[in-house]
Structures are given as structure tokens and as C-alpha cells.
Amino acid sequence: MAENGEGLGSVPEHERILQEIESTDTACVGPTLRSVYDDQPNAHKKFMEKLDACIRNHDKEIEKMCNFHHQGFVDAITELLKVRTDAEKLKVQVTDTNRKFQDAGKEVIVQTEDIIRCRIQQRNITTVVEKLQLCLPVLEMYSKLKEQMSAKRYYSALKTMEQLENVYFPRVSQYRFCQLMIENLPKLREDIKEISMSDLKDFLESIRKHSDKIGETAMKQAQQQKTFTVALQKQNHVQFGKNMHFNDRIPEGRNEVELKRAFEEEDESEEEGDEETFENYYRKQRKKQARLVLQPQSNMGYGFPVNRLFDLLFEIRDQYNETLLKKWAGIFRDIFEEDNYSPIPVVNEEEYKVVISKFPFQDPDLEKQPFPKKFPMSQSVPHIYIQVKEFIYASLKFSESLHRSSTEIDDMLRKSTNLLLTRTLSSCLLNLIRKPHIGLTELVQIIINTAHLEQACRHLEDFITNITNISQETVHTTRLYGLSTFKDARHAAEGEIYTKLNQKIDEFVQLADYDWTMSEPDGRASGYLMDLINFLRSIFQVFTHLPGKVAQTACMSACQHLSTSLMQMLLDSELKQISMGAVQQFNLDVIQCELFASSEPVPGFQGDTLQLAFIDLRQLLDLFMVWDWSTYLADYGQPASKYLRVNPNTALTLLEKMKDTSKKNNIFAQFRKNDRDKQKLIETVVRQLRSLVNGMSQHT
């Protein structure tokens, strides 16, 4: 009973499981089947039995359904067999229709492609037309610009350029031809500017040429107007006469009114342009044009010649310039008298700027130096430069009243300034250089000053150019002669330096006090000579500011003059006797001169060039010191002679002075035999030298 109860309870459960299997997805069948195995024992067997029974029921239902629908299926197959033939016919017809459609569509496709191509071409043409419509106005305006340039309508051309830049070019700026046009416009503007300048100059020149005819016509019209006015005033109807006079004046002044109106219109149109450079230049030229139109010719007033008057004015101008030259000669003398002839000292930046504001001086090395420092020139240089500019102003005041052209005024100023430089300033400089109280230091400073004044001449030329607006590149422009003026003054100062330096050497040499009969030398150089050498060292230190060749020439000249003076001292006719001790003492002095020359007191000499100034003295003294007469006589006249610079006359003169000393003191008569032999040797050498000198005289 229990088993039957359990079996009855499990049947509904199995049906439920079967319903779930039939109704759920196959992926969810696993958990359902697992519940079959988890239930009571033998549940699996019972489930399988239930499952088989369910399957049989379903098979029966399927069979019933198939039996029910079988006849319909057979009927459907029969209908399909009947339709098969019609389907094949339909297929043939569809295929034929498709072929016909394909054949007919080929022409349509070709025509469609033609239409597409035409549409593309049409669109491109439309685009090209649109772009050309943008470009054509630009090209037309540019062509118009070229025509205006060819027709010399330059103002209209400028307006066309302005329209092109502001209106037309922005529309087609992406095209290359537009960029080329834009790049060409500045060149066209420059051409217009140059041509306009040339036209204005030609116009002004034409006005100047025909001003006499213009003036004649104006005078005739003025006279006619005056005559007509007087006649009208004699009539009783004064008001009517005035009206007639007013109406009569209208035709005569018509050209003037139209000209004024044209000028005003052009002025208004000029203000519309945006080229500031061209406008300023154009307005400036128009103002000059107006002045020239109103200015009469210099050689006419009212039809009477004024050439004599202008000749008189030119003579007065020359006298005025002479007066100015005399006045400035005094100014220059005062400046030179007040100068201390020492470099200008400055202790701060303000003093430095004051100096360079008066004189155009530029030296990067001096600018880098710390304060206090000194300018190389003295106070007279900026004062002279300022006074030359004042002279130019004074000369300009008179020249401006002569109604001359700018070129003529420029030429007058330059000629007057050249007279000031070449005659007045040059004369003052030469007189200053020759003054006795001007020493070597002052002369050195004068040379430095002239060098800086010479460099400043180009600034004076620029100064005149700024006044007259005449370029220095003009063919007929006169140049300032400052170069030659200051070069001559510098050469004179250099020559004066050489002269004064030699005079100073002579003053020292005159202090020489040799004991020509001394038996032994002092063992040191003479005091006068050491003082002279110290003086030369100090003065050559000052020469370092001079140009190299000047300092070297002065040093060589001084050494040569000193050598000549010492040689003349030995050969002086008033000196009758010289002892060997005196010769030795003299040799010590010459050695000091040679040491001075070898110390390079002035840089720039090569090798022993400066020592060669004492070569004549050196060879002469060496000959007497070593008593090498045999070598001298044997090698005389040979290029390689050791005593090539010793003249036989000089040697004979000095040897006779020594011979006379020996005889007077009876030295060789009282002492030993070798002294008597030396006396005989001297006599023998004297005879040989006399014979050599006589032979030279006969040969000559």
C-alpha cells in the first residue's frame, strides 16, 4: 500500500517534469532531469515509463495530423507540377525582358554619362566665369593704370593704385598674377615720384625762362586796367563805372581764378592719398614752385637792366668777405695766444660731452678710458672749429640777399671758407709756428691740432651742405682745401721742430769744455753730453704723440746733427793741438751717443739704423785709438775697408793736431826710444796721408 501510495504521488510529479521539458529551453533541461534522480528510489524507471508513454501519445498525434494533411500535400504537389511549365515560360520571358532592358539601358547609360560630363563642364564653366568676373575688373584697372602711366596722368595713376590695393586686389589675392602686380606697384610709385620730380624741375625751369614774357604780359594788362579805370571815373555814373570795372576785371582774372581753383582741388585731392612721403615731397615742391613763380629774374624790374647793380653788389660782397677775413684773423690770433698747447683734460661725463658738442671728435679707445682723461688736441681746436662755422653763417647772411640760386650760394660759401682756411687760418698758423717763444712741446701740440682740424673739414662740408641743400656729389661743387692747408702748416711745424731741436743741441754743445791737452781721460762722459742726452730722451717721449715718420725723422736729424757738431769740434781750425787723453775722453762721449742711439729713443727704427748716424766718428776714433794706420792705408778705397768712412783729409787734420802737441811738449825728445819711434811713425803716416790727399786732388 505504501509503495502504491508513493507511486501515485510521483505520477503528477513526472507529468510536471515532462511539461517543463517540453516547454523550456534545452539549456535548462539539466536541472529538471537532475530532480528525477534526486527523488525517491526507482523514480528513474518510472519516469522513463512515463516518458515512453508520452512519446507514444505524441507519435499518435503526429500520425493523425499527417493523415489529415496528406491529401492537401498531394494536391499541392500536383499543383506545383502544373505550374512548373508556366514557371519555365515565365523565366524565359523574364530573361528575354531583362536582356531587352539591358540593351536599351546601354544607350541610356551613355547618354547619362554624357549628361554628367556636360554638367561637370557646365559647372566648371560657371566657376571660371565667376572667377573671370572677379579678375576682369582687376585686369581692366591694371590696364587702365598702364594707360595712365603712358599718358603721364600720374595723379590718376596713384588713385588707380589706391583702388587696386584697397578694393580689387583683396578679391583675387590668391592668384599669382595678382601677387606679381602687387610686387610691381612700389616700383611704379617710385617711377612716378622720380618722373614727377623731373617734371616739376622742368616746369620750374620753364617758368624761370619765360618769366620775362609773363611779367611783360602782366604789366601790359595792369596798365590797360589802370587806363580803363581812370576813364570810367571821369564819367558821371560812378556806380555804373564801378560795375563795368568789376565786370571787366572778371575775364582778365579768369585764368588766375581757375589756376587757384585747380591748385585748391589738387590740394584737396592730395590730402586723400595715403602715401605720406610722396605728399610731403609734392607739397614741398609746390611751395617752391609758388615762390619761384612770384620771384622775378635777377637781371630785370620793370624792364630796366640791373647788371651793373648786381656787379656792384658782388664787389661789395667781396669787400665784405675781406672785412670778415680780417676780423677772423684777429679772432684766430687771440685763440692761439690764449691756448696753453696741452691736451684738454676732462674729469667727468658732463665735461666730456661739452667738448664733443663743440668739436666732432670720435675715438672709441678714449671713450672706454675712465675719468679723468684727456683729449689729444688742445683748447684752440674746438674754438677754431666753432669760429669757422660762425664765419660761414656771417658770409651766408650777405649771400642770401643777392637772390642767387642755392647752387651759387653754395659755391660762394665754399669759396669764402676756402679763403678763410688757405689764407687767413694758414697765415695765422705759420706766424704762430715761427714765433720764438713757441718751443718743441708747443710745436708737437700744433702738429696734433692740425691733424684733428684736417679731419674736421669733412664735417664743415656737411655743415655747408645742410645749409644750402646742395649735395657734395654735384659735379661743380667746390671742395674745401683744408687738407692742403693743414698739411702745409704741419710740414712747417715739422721743419721748425727739426730746426729748434738742432738749435737746442748746439746750445748744449757750446757748453762743452774739453781739456784738449789732458794726459789721461776722466773715466766718465762729459757732463754737458749727459745733460744733452737726458734732454733728448725727455723730448722724444713727447714725440710719441706725433705720427711715426715725423718722430723718426726728428730723432735721426738730431743724431746726425749731433754727430756733425762733434766732428766739427774735433776739426775746428782754432783748435791747434789734441792729446791722446783728450781723444780718449772724446771717445767716451761718443760711446754715450751710441748707447743712446741703440736704446731706441723713438720706436720704428730697424736694426742699427740710428747708430749709423755716428759711424763716421766711430771709425775715425777707432783708427786713432788702436793706431791701425797700416790697415787704413793698405785698405783705403776698398769697399770692404774697416775704415771706409774715414776721409784722408779728416785723418790728416786730426793727426797733425796730435803731432803739434807732441812737438810742443818735447815728449818724444825726452822719453824712451819707443816714444821716439812713435813720433817717427806719426811723421811717416802724415807724409803718406799728404801724398794720398795730393793724389786725390790731382785726380780730381
Short mmCIF file of N, CA and C in Angstrom, two decimals, residues 412-500:
data_model
loop_
_atom_site.label_atom_id
_atom_site.label_comp_id
_atom_site.label_asym_id
_atom_site.label_seq_id
_atom_site.Cartn_x
_atom_site.Cartn_y
_atom_site.Cartn_z
N MET A 412 79.52 130.18 -53.34
CA MET A 412 80.05 131.35 -52.65
C MET A 412 80.57 130.99 -51.26
N LEU A 413 79.76 130.22 -50.53
CA LEU A 413 80.15 129.85 -49.17
C LEU A 413 81.42 129.02 -49.16
N ARG A 414 81.51 128.08 -50.10
CA ARG A 414 82.70 127.22 -50.13
C ARG A 414 83.95 128.01 -50.52
N LYS A 415 83.82 128.92 -51.47
CA LYS A 415 84.97 129.73 -51.85
C LYS A 415 85.40 130.64 -50.71
N SER A 416 84.45 131.24 -50.01
CA SER A 416 84.78 132.11 -48.88
C SER A 416 85.46 131.30 -47.77
N THR A 417 84.93 130.10 -47.51
CA THR A 417 85.53 129.25 -46.48
C THR A 417 86.93 128.81 -46.88
N ASN A 418 87.13 128.54 -48.17
CA ASN A 418 88.47 128.18 -48.63
C ASN A 418 89.46 129.32 -48.44
N LEU A 419 89.00 130.56 -48.70
CA LEU A 419 89.86 131.71 -48.44
C LEU A 419 90.20 131.81 -46.96
N LEU A 420 89.22 131.57 -46.12
CA LEU A 420 89.47 131.62 -44.67
C LEU A 420 90.51 130.58 -44.27
N LEU A 421 90.41 129.37 -44.84
CA LEU A 421 91.32 128.30 -44.46
C LEU A 421 92.71 128.49 -45.06
N THR A 422 92.75 128.74 -46.37
CA THR A 422 94.04 128.75 -47.07
C THR A 422 94.83 130.04 -46.86
N ARG A 423 94.14 131.14 -46.59
CA ARG A 423 94.85 132.41 -46.45
C ARG A 423 94.91 132.87 -45.00
N THR A 424 93.75 133.01 -44.37
CA THR A 424 93.73 133.59 -43.03
C THR A 424 94.24 132.61 -41.98
N LEU A 425 93.59 131.45 -41.89
CA LEU A 425 94.00 130.48 -40.86
C LEU A 425 95.40 129.95 -41.12
N SER A 426 95.72 129.69 -42.38
CA SER A 426 97.06 129.20 -42.71
C SER A 426 98.13 130.22 -42.33
N SER A 427 97.88 131.50 -42.63
CA SER A 427 98.83 132.55 -42.28
C SER A 427 99.01 132.67 -40.76
N CYS A 428 97.90 132.58 -40.04
CA CYS A 428 97.98 132.65 -38.57
C CYS A 428 98.78 131.48 -38.01
N LEU A 429 98.56 130.29 -38.59
CA LEU A 429 99.30 129.12 -38.12
C LEU A 429 100.80 129.25 -38.40
N LEU A 430 101.14 129.71 -39.61
CA LEU A 430 102.56 129.86 -39.95
C LEU A 430 103.24 130.90 -39.07
N ASN A 431 102.55 132.01 -38.81
CA ASN A 431 103.12 133.03 -37.92
C ASN A 431 103.29 132.49 -36.51
N LEU A 432 102.33 131.71 -36.07
CA LEU A 432 102.43 131.11 -34.74
C LEU A 432 103.62 130.17 -34.66
N ILE A 433 103.80 129.35 -35.70
CA ILE A 433 104.88 128.37 -35.69
C ILE A 433 106.25 129.04 -35.64
N ARG A 434 106.36 130.20 -36.29
CA ARG A 434 107.66 130.87 -36.38
C ARG A 434 107.97 131.77 -35.18
N LYS A 435 107.05 131.90 -34.24
CA LYS A 435 107.30 132.76 -33.09
C LYS A 435 108.40 132.17 -32.21
N PRO A 436 109.30 133.01 -31.70
CA PRO A 436 110.45 132.49 -30.93
C PRO A 436 110.05 131.76 -29.65
N HIS A 437 108.97 132.21 -29.01
CA HIS A 437 108.62 131.62 -27.72
C HIS A 437 107.93 130.26 -27.85
N ILE A 438 107.61 129.84 -29.07
CA ILE A 438 107.00 128.53 -29.28
C ILE A 438 108.09 127.47 -29.23
N GLY A 439 108.03 126.62 -28.22
CA GLY A 439 109.04 125.59 -28.03
C GLY A 439 108.67 124.29 -28.73
N LEU A 440 109.49 123.27 -28.45
CA LEU A 440 109.27 121.97 -29.08
C LEU A 440 107.96 121.34 -28.65
N THR A 441 107.63 121.45 -27.36
CA THR A 441 106.37 120.87 -26.87
C THR A 441 105.17 121.52 -27.53
N GLU A 442 105.23 122.85 -27.68
CA GLU A 442 104.12 123.55 -28.33
C GLU A 442 104.01 123.16 -29.81
N LEU A 443 105.16 122.99 -30.47
CA LEU A 443 105.14 122.59 -31.88
C LEU A 443 104.53 121.20 -32.06
N VAL A 444 104.86 120.30 -31.14
CA VAL A 444 104.28 118.96 -31.20
C VAL A 444 102.76 119.04 -31.07
N GLN A 445 102.27 119.87 -30.14
CA GLN A 445 100.83 120.00 -29.96
C GLN A 445 100.17 120.66 -31.18
N ILE A 446 100.87 121.59 -31.81
CA ILE A 446 100.32 122.23 -33.01
C ILE A 446 100.16 121.21 -34.13
N ILE A 447 101.13 120.32 -34.29
CA ILE A 447 101.01 119.27 -35.31
C ILE A 447 99.80 118.38 -35.04
N ILE A 448 99.61 118.02 -33.78
CA ILE A 448 98.44 117.20 -33.41
C ILE A 448 97.14 117.96 -33.68
N ASN A 449 97.14 119.25 -33.36
CA ASN A 449 95.94 120.06 -33.58
C ASN A 449 95.58 120.14 -35.07
N THR A 450 96.59 120.35 -35.92
CA THR A 450 96.31 120.46 -37.35
C THR A 450 95.77 119.16 -37.91
N ALA A 451 96.23 118.02 -37.37
CA ALA A 451 95.70 116.73 -37.84
C ALA A 451 94.21 116.62 -37.54
N HIS A 452 93.79 117.05 -36.36
CA HIS A 452 92.36 116.96 -36.00
C HIS A 452 91.53 118.00 -36.76
N LEU A 453 92.08 119.18 -37.00
CA LEU A 453 91.35 120.17 -37.81
C LEU A 453 91.20 119.69 -39.25
N GLU A 454 92.20 119.00 -39.74
CA GLU A 454 92.11 118.45 -41.10
C GLU A 454 90.99 117.42 -41.19
N GLN A 455 90.87 116.56 -40.18
CA GLN A 455 89.80 115.55 -40.17
C GLN A 455 88.43 116.19 -40.06
N ALA A 456 88.35 117.37 -39.45
CA ALA A 456 87.05 118.03 -39.25
C ALA A 456 86.55 118.74 -40.49
N CYS A 457 87.38 118.83 -41.54
CA CYS A 457 86.95 119.56 -42.75
C CYS A 457 85.75 118.89 -43.40
N ARG A 458 85.67 117.57 -43.36
CA ARG A 458 84.52 116.91 -43.97
C ARG A 458 83.23 117.26 -43.22
N HIS A 459 83.33 117.50 -41.92
CA HIS A 459 82.14 117.93 -41.17
C HIS A 459 81.75 119.36 -41.56
N LEU A 460 82.73 120.19 -41.88
CA LEU A 460 82.41 121.54 -42.35
C LEU A 460 81.72 121.48 -43.71
N GLU A 461 82.15 120.55 -44.57
CA GLU A 461 81.48 120.39 -45.86
C GLU A 461 80.03 119.94 -45.66
N ASP A 462 79.82 118.99 -44.74
CA ASP A 462 78.45 118.58 -44.44
C ASP A 462 77.63 119.73 -43.87
N PHE A 463 78.27 120.58 -43.07
CA PHE A 463 77.59 121.73 -42.49
C PHE A 463 77.10 122.68 -43.59
N ILE A 464 77.95 122.95 -44.59
CA ILE A 464 77.54 123.81 -45.71
C ILE A 464 76.45 123.14 -46.53
N THR A 465 76.56 121.82 -46.72
CA THR A 465 75.54 121.09 -47.48
C THR A 465 74.18 121.18 -46.80
N ASN A 466 74.14 121.07 -45.49
CA ASN A 466 72.87 121.16 -44.76
C ASN A 466 72.26 122.55 -44.87
N ILE A 467 73.10 123.57 -45.00
CA ILE A 467 72.58 124.93 -45.11
C ILE A 467 71.99 125.18 -46.49
N THR A 468 72.69 124.74 -47.53
CA THR A 468 72.30 125.07 -48.91
C THR A 468 71.49 123.98 -49.60
N ASN A 469 71.46 122.77 -49.00
CA ASN A 469 70.76 121.62 -49.61
C ASN A 469 71.33 121.25 -50.98
N ILE A 470 72.61 121.50 -51.18
CA ILE A 470 73.31 121.11 -52.41
C ILE A 470 74.23 119.95 -52.08
N SER A 471 74.02 118.81 -52.72
CA SER A 471 74.80 117.62 -52.42
C SER A 471 76.25 117.81 -52.82
N GLN A 472 77.14 117.17 -52.05
CA GLN A 472 78.57 117.24 -52.35
C GLN A 472 78.93 116.45 -53.60
N GLU A 473 78.02 115.56 -54.04
CA GLU A 473 78.29 114.76 -55.23
C GLU A 473 78.04 115.55 -56.52
N THR A 474 77.52 116.77 -56.41
CA THR A 474 77.29 117.58 -57.60
C THR A 474 78.62 117.84 -58.31
N VAL A 475 78.56 117.83 -59.64
CA VAL A 475 79.80 117.90 -60.43
C VAL A 475 80.58 119.17 -60.15
N HIS A 476 79.88 120.31 -60.08
CA HIS A 476 80.56 121.61 -59.96
C HIS A 476 80.72 122.06 -58.52
N THR A 477 80.48 121.20 -57.57
CA THR A 477 80.62 121.59 -56.16
C THR A 477 82.09 121.78 -55.81
N THR A 478 82.41 122.93 -55.22
CA THR A 478 83.78 123.22 -54.81
C THR A 478 84.11 122.49 -53.52
N ARG A 479 85.29 121.90 -53.46
CA ARG A 479 85.72 121.20 -52.25
C ARG A 479 86.51 122.14 -51.35
N LEU A 480 86.48 121.86 -50.04
CA LEU A 480 87.27 122.64 -49.10
C LEU A 480 88.72 122.20 -49.16
N TYR A 481 89.63 123.19 -49.09
CA TYR A 481 91.05 122.91 -49.21
C TYR A 481 91.72 122.74 -47.85
N GLY A 482 90.99 122.23 -46.89
CA GLY A 482 91.57 122.05 -45.56
C GLY A 482 92.72 121.08 -45.55
N LEU A 483 92.65 120.07 -46.44
CA LEU A 483 93.71 119.06 -46.48
C LEU A 483 95.05 119.69 -46.78
N SER A 484 95.12 120.49 -47.84
CA SER A 484 96.39 121.12 -48.20
C SER A 484 96.79 122.20 -47.19
N THR A 485 95.79 122.92 -46.68
CA THR A 485 96.10 123.99 -45.71
C THR A 485 96.79 123.45 -44.48
N PHE A 486 96.17 122.47 -43.86
CA PHE A 486 96.73 121.94 -42.60
C PHE A 486 97.95 121.06 -42.85
N LYS A 487 98.05 120.49 -44.06
CA LYS A 487 99.26 119.72 -44.37
C LYS A 487 100.45 120.65 -44.49
N ASP A 488 100.27 121.82 -45.13
CA ASP A 488 101.36 122.79 -45.23
C ASP A 488 101.77 123.29 -43.85
N ALA A 489 100.78 123.58 -43.02
CA ALA A 489 101.09 124.05 -41.67
C ALA A 489 101.83 122.97 -40.88
N ARG A 490 101.40 121.72 -41.07
CA ARG A 490 102.04 120.62 -40.35
C ARG A 490 103.49 120.44 -40.82
N HIS A 491 103.72 120.57 -42.12
CA HIS A 491 105.09 120.46 -42.63
C HIS A 491 105.97 121.59 -42.10
N ALA A 492 105.39 122.79 -42.03
CA ALA A 492 106.15 123.92 -41.48
C ALA A 492 106.49 123.69 -40.01
N ALA A 493 105.53 123.14 -39.26
CA ALA A 493 105.79 122.86 -37.84
C ALA A 493 106.85 121.77 -37.70
N GLU A 494 106.79 120.76 -38.58
CA GLU A 494 107.80 119.70 -38.52
C GLU A 494 109.19 120.27 -38.81
N GLY A 495 109.28 121.12 -39.86
CA GLY A 495 110.57 121.73 -40.16
C GLY A 495 111.07 122.59 -39.01
N GLU A 496 110.15 123.30 -38.35
CA GLU A 496 110.53 124.13 -37.20
C GLU A 496 111.00 123.27 -36.04
N ILE A 497 110.40 122.09 -35.88
CA ILE A 497 110.84 121.16 -34.83
C ILE A 497 112.28 120.74 -35.08
N TYR A 498 112.57 120.37 -36.34
CA TYR A 498 113.94 119.96 -36.65
C TYR A 498 114.92 121.10 -36.39
N THR A 499 114.52 122.32 -36.79
CA THR A 499 115.41 123.47 -36.61
C THR A 499 115.64 123.77 -35.13
N LYS A 500 114.57 123.84 -34.36
CA LYS A 500 114.71 124.16 -32.93
C LYS A 500 115.44 123.05 -32.18
#
